[in-house]
């Protein structure tokens, strides 16, 4: 599997498109389509008819997916989205590391 460079619970920064510059937590990574759903971003308004659970009906806001190529992992040290590289720890597990400052993500 190719794998995405971000995964669930990562904090990412959007680097292009309408939400450029915004940060949020990845709620879901959609590996098949190469897209991610980021908390609080790319809302899509959905009109709903009144139902038993929602008697008013109306507009429900729901996060839409964005292409994973539009986001970078957010580095708390650099305070922005950064490119990462993979490093192998002594125990053989992989971790992502900030290319700029060496911040280690995926802490064990
Ligand atoms: Zn960094």
mmCIF file of C-alpha atoms and ligand atoms in Angstrom:
data_model
loop_
_atom_site.group_PDB
_atom_site.id
_atom_site.type_symbol
_atom_site.label_atom_id
_atom_site.label_comp_id
_atom_site.label_asym_id
_atom_site.label_seq_id
_atom_site.Cartn_x
_atom_site.Cartn_y
_atom_site.Cartn_z
ATOM 1 C CA UNK A 1 0.000 0.000 0.000
ATOM 2 C CA UNK A 2 1.294 3.401 -0.939
ATOM 3 C CA UNK A 3 0.038 5.037 2.208
ATOM 4 C CA UNK A 4 -0.765 8.614 2.881
ATOM 5 C CA UNK A 5 1.684 10.979 4.494
ATOM 6 C CA UNK A 6 -0.865 11.888 7.106
ATOM 7 C CA UNK A 7 -3.141 9.752 9.202
ATOM 8 C CA UNK A 8 -5.961 9.946 11.675
ATOM 9 C CA UNK A 9 -5.383 12.349 14.600
ATOM 10 C CA UNK A 10 -2.534 14.134 12.836
ATOM 11 C CA UNK A 11 -2.715 17.914 12.933
ATOM 12 C CA UNK A 12 -2.301 19.220 9.429
ATOM 13 C CA UNK A 13 -2.113 22.564 7.685
ATOM 14 C CA UNK A 14 -3.853 23.202 4.404
ATOM 15 C CA UNK A 15 -1.390 24.537 1.855
ATOM 16 C CA UNK A 16 -3.636 25.245 -1.097
ATOM 17 C CA UNK A 17 -7.231 25.877 -1.969
ATOM 18 C CA UNK A 18 -9.947 27.787 -0.176
ATOM 19 C CA UNK A 19 -8.862 26.673 3.290
ATOM 20 C CA UNK A 20 -5.206 27.540 2.770
ATOM 21 C CA UNK A 21 -3.367 28.263 6.022
ATOM 22 C CA UNK A 22 -5.949 26.654 8.265
ATOM 23 C CA UNK A 23 -5.035 23.845 10.587
ATOM 24 C CA UNK A 24 -7.073 20.992 11.945
ATOM 25 C CA UNK A 25 -7.030 17.440 13.112
ATOM 26 C CA UNK A 26 -7.473 14.601 10.670
ATOM 27 C CA UNK A 27 -10.710 12.825 11.479
ATOM 28 C CA UNK A 28 -10.435 10.248 8.744
ATOM 29 C CA UNK A 29 -7.886 9.288 6.132
ATOM 30 C CA UNK A 30 -9.487 7.883 3.017
ATOM 31 C CA UNK A 31 -6.738 5.707 1.645
ATOM 32 C CA UNK A 32 -8.635 4.566 -1.425
ATOM 33 C CA UNK A 33 -9.286 8.070 -2.719
ATOM 34 C CA UNK A 34 -6.199 9.784 -1.303
ATOM 35 C CA UNK A 35 -8.301 12.284 0.610
ATOM 36 C CA UNK A 36 -8.622 13.287 4.230
ATOM 37 C CA UNK A 37 -11.405 14.714 6.353
ATOM 38 C CA UNK A 38 -10.078 17.478 8.566
ATOM 39 C CA UNK A 39 -11.934 18.648 11.649
ATOM 40 C CA UNK A 40 -13.659 21.955 11.104
ATOM 41 C CA UNK A 41 -12.586 22.354 7.492
ATOM 42 C CA UNK A 42 -14.311 22.302 4.159
ATOM 43 C CA UNK A 43 -17.807 22.294 5.524
ATOM 44 C CA UNK A 44 -20.505 21.193 3.213
ATOM 45 C CA UNK A 45 -23.991 22.291 3.966
ATOM 46 C CA UNK A 46 -26.520 19.605 3.622
ATOM 47 C CA UNK A 47 -30.208 20.307 3.595
ATOM 48 C CA UNK A 48 -32.222 17.799 5.503
ATOM 49 C CA UNK A 49 -35.898 17.168 5.631
ATOM 50 C CA UNK A 50 -37.628 16.996 8.974
ATOM 51 C CA UNK A 51 -37.332 13.565 10.491
ATOM 52 C CA UNK A 52 -38.078 11.866 13.757
ATOM 53 C CA UNK A 53 -34.622 12.713 15.114
ATOM 54 C CA UNK A 54 -34.540 16.208 13.714
ATOM 55 C CA UNK A 55 -38.038 17.589 13.663
ATOM 56 C CA UNK A 56 -37.025 20.973 12.389
ATOM 57 C CA UNK A 57 -35.117 19.797 9.398
ATOM 58 C CA UNK A 58 -32.851 22.425 7.981
ATOM 59 C CA UNK A 59 -29.176 22.685 7.281
ATOM 60 C CA UNK A 60 -26.603 20.318 8.702
ATOM 61 C CA UNK A 61 -22.943 21.145 8.397
ATOM 62 C CA UNK A 62 -20.610 18.302 7.684
ATOM 63 C CA UNK A 63 -16.920 18.223 6.986
ATOM 64 C CA UNK A 64 -16.026 17.385 3.412
ATOM 65 C CA UNK A 65 -12.891 15.638 2.314
ATOM 66 C CA UNK A 66 -9.889 17.376 0.798
ATOM 67 C CA UNK A 67 -7.079 15.936 -1.235
ATOM 68 C CA UNK A 68 -4.167 14.765 0.864
ATOM 69 C CA UNK A 69 -1.864 16.604 -1.549
ATOM 70 C CA UNK A 70 -3.322 19.869 -0.224
ATOM 71 C CA UNK A 71 -2.232 19.281 3.356
ATOM 72 C CA UNK A 72 1.065 19.005 5.180
ATOM 73 C CA UNK A 73 1.749 17.684 8.627
ATOM 74 C CA UNK A 74 1.760 20.597 11.069
ATOM 75 C CA UNK A 75 5.050 20.967 12.936
ATOM 76 C CA UNK A 76 4.605 22.583 16.381
ATOM 77 C CA UNK A 77 8.209 23.788 16.347
ATOM 78 C CA UNK A 78 8.136 25.346 12.878
ATOM 79 C CA UNK A 79 4.535 26.470 13.486
ATOM 80 C CA UNK A 80 3.529 25.516 9.980
ATOM 81 C CA UNK A 81 2.882 22.620 7.679
ATOM 82 C CA UNK A 82 6.120 20.878 6.796
ATOM 83 C CA UNK A 83 7.452 18.147 4.610
ATOM 84 C CA UNK A 84 8.496 15.053 6.476
ATOM 85 C CA UNK A 85 10.950 12.276 5.942
ATOM 86 C CA UNK A 86 10.911 8.812 7.361
ATOM 87 C CA UNK A 87 13.443 7.599 9.825
ATOM 88 C CA UNK A 88 13.847 4.163 11.292
ATOM 89 C CA UNK A 89 14.297 3.957 15.016
ATOM 90 C CA UNK A 90 16.656 1.591 16.746
ATOM 91 C CA UNK A 91 13.799 -0.765 17.423
ATOM 92 C CA UNK A 92 12.985 -0.928 13.723
ATOM 93 C CA UNK A 93 9.790 1.119 13.803
ATOM 94 C CA UNK A 94 9.389 4.031 11.449
ATOM 95 C CA UNK A 95 8.685 7.590 12.399
ATOM 96 C CA UNK A 96 8.097 10.775 10.484
ATOM 97 C CA UNK A 97 10.530 13.598 11.103
ATOM 98 C CA UNK A 98 10.251 17.284 10.179
ATOM 99 C CA UNK A 99 12.654 18.034 7.341
ATOM 100 C CA UNK A 100 13.313 21.508 8.656
ATOM 101 C CA UNK A 101 13.835 21.178 12.388
ATOM 102 C CA UNK A 102 13.999 17.444 13.043
ATOM 103 C CA UNK A 103 10.849 17.348 15.165
ATOM 104 C CA UNK A 104 9.860 13.724 15.641
ATOM 105 C CA UNK A 105 6.236 12.863 15.013
ATOM 106 C CA UNK A 106 4.774 9.459 15.813
ATOM 107 C CA UNK A 107 6.151 9.396 19.318
ATOM 108 C CA UNK A 108 6.040 5.925 20.733
HETATM 109 ZN ZN1 LIG B 1 9.713 21.528 12.180
#
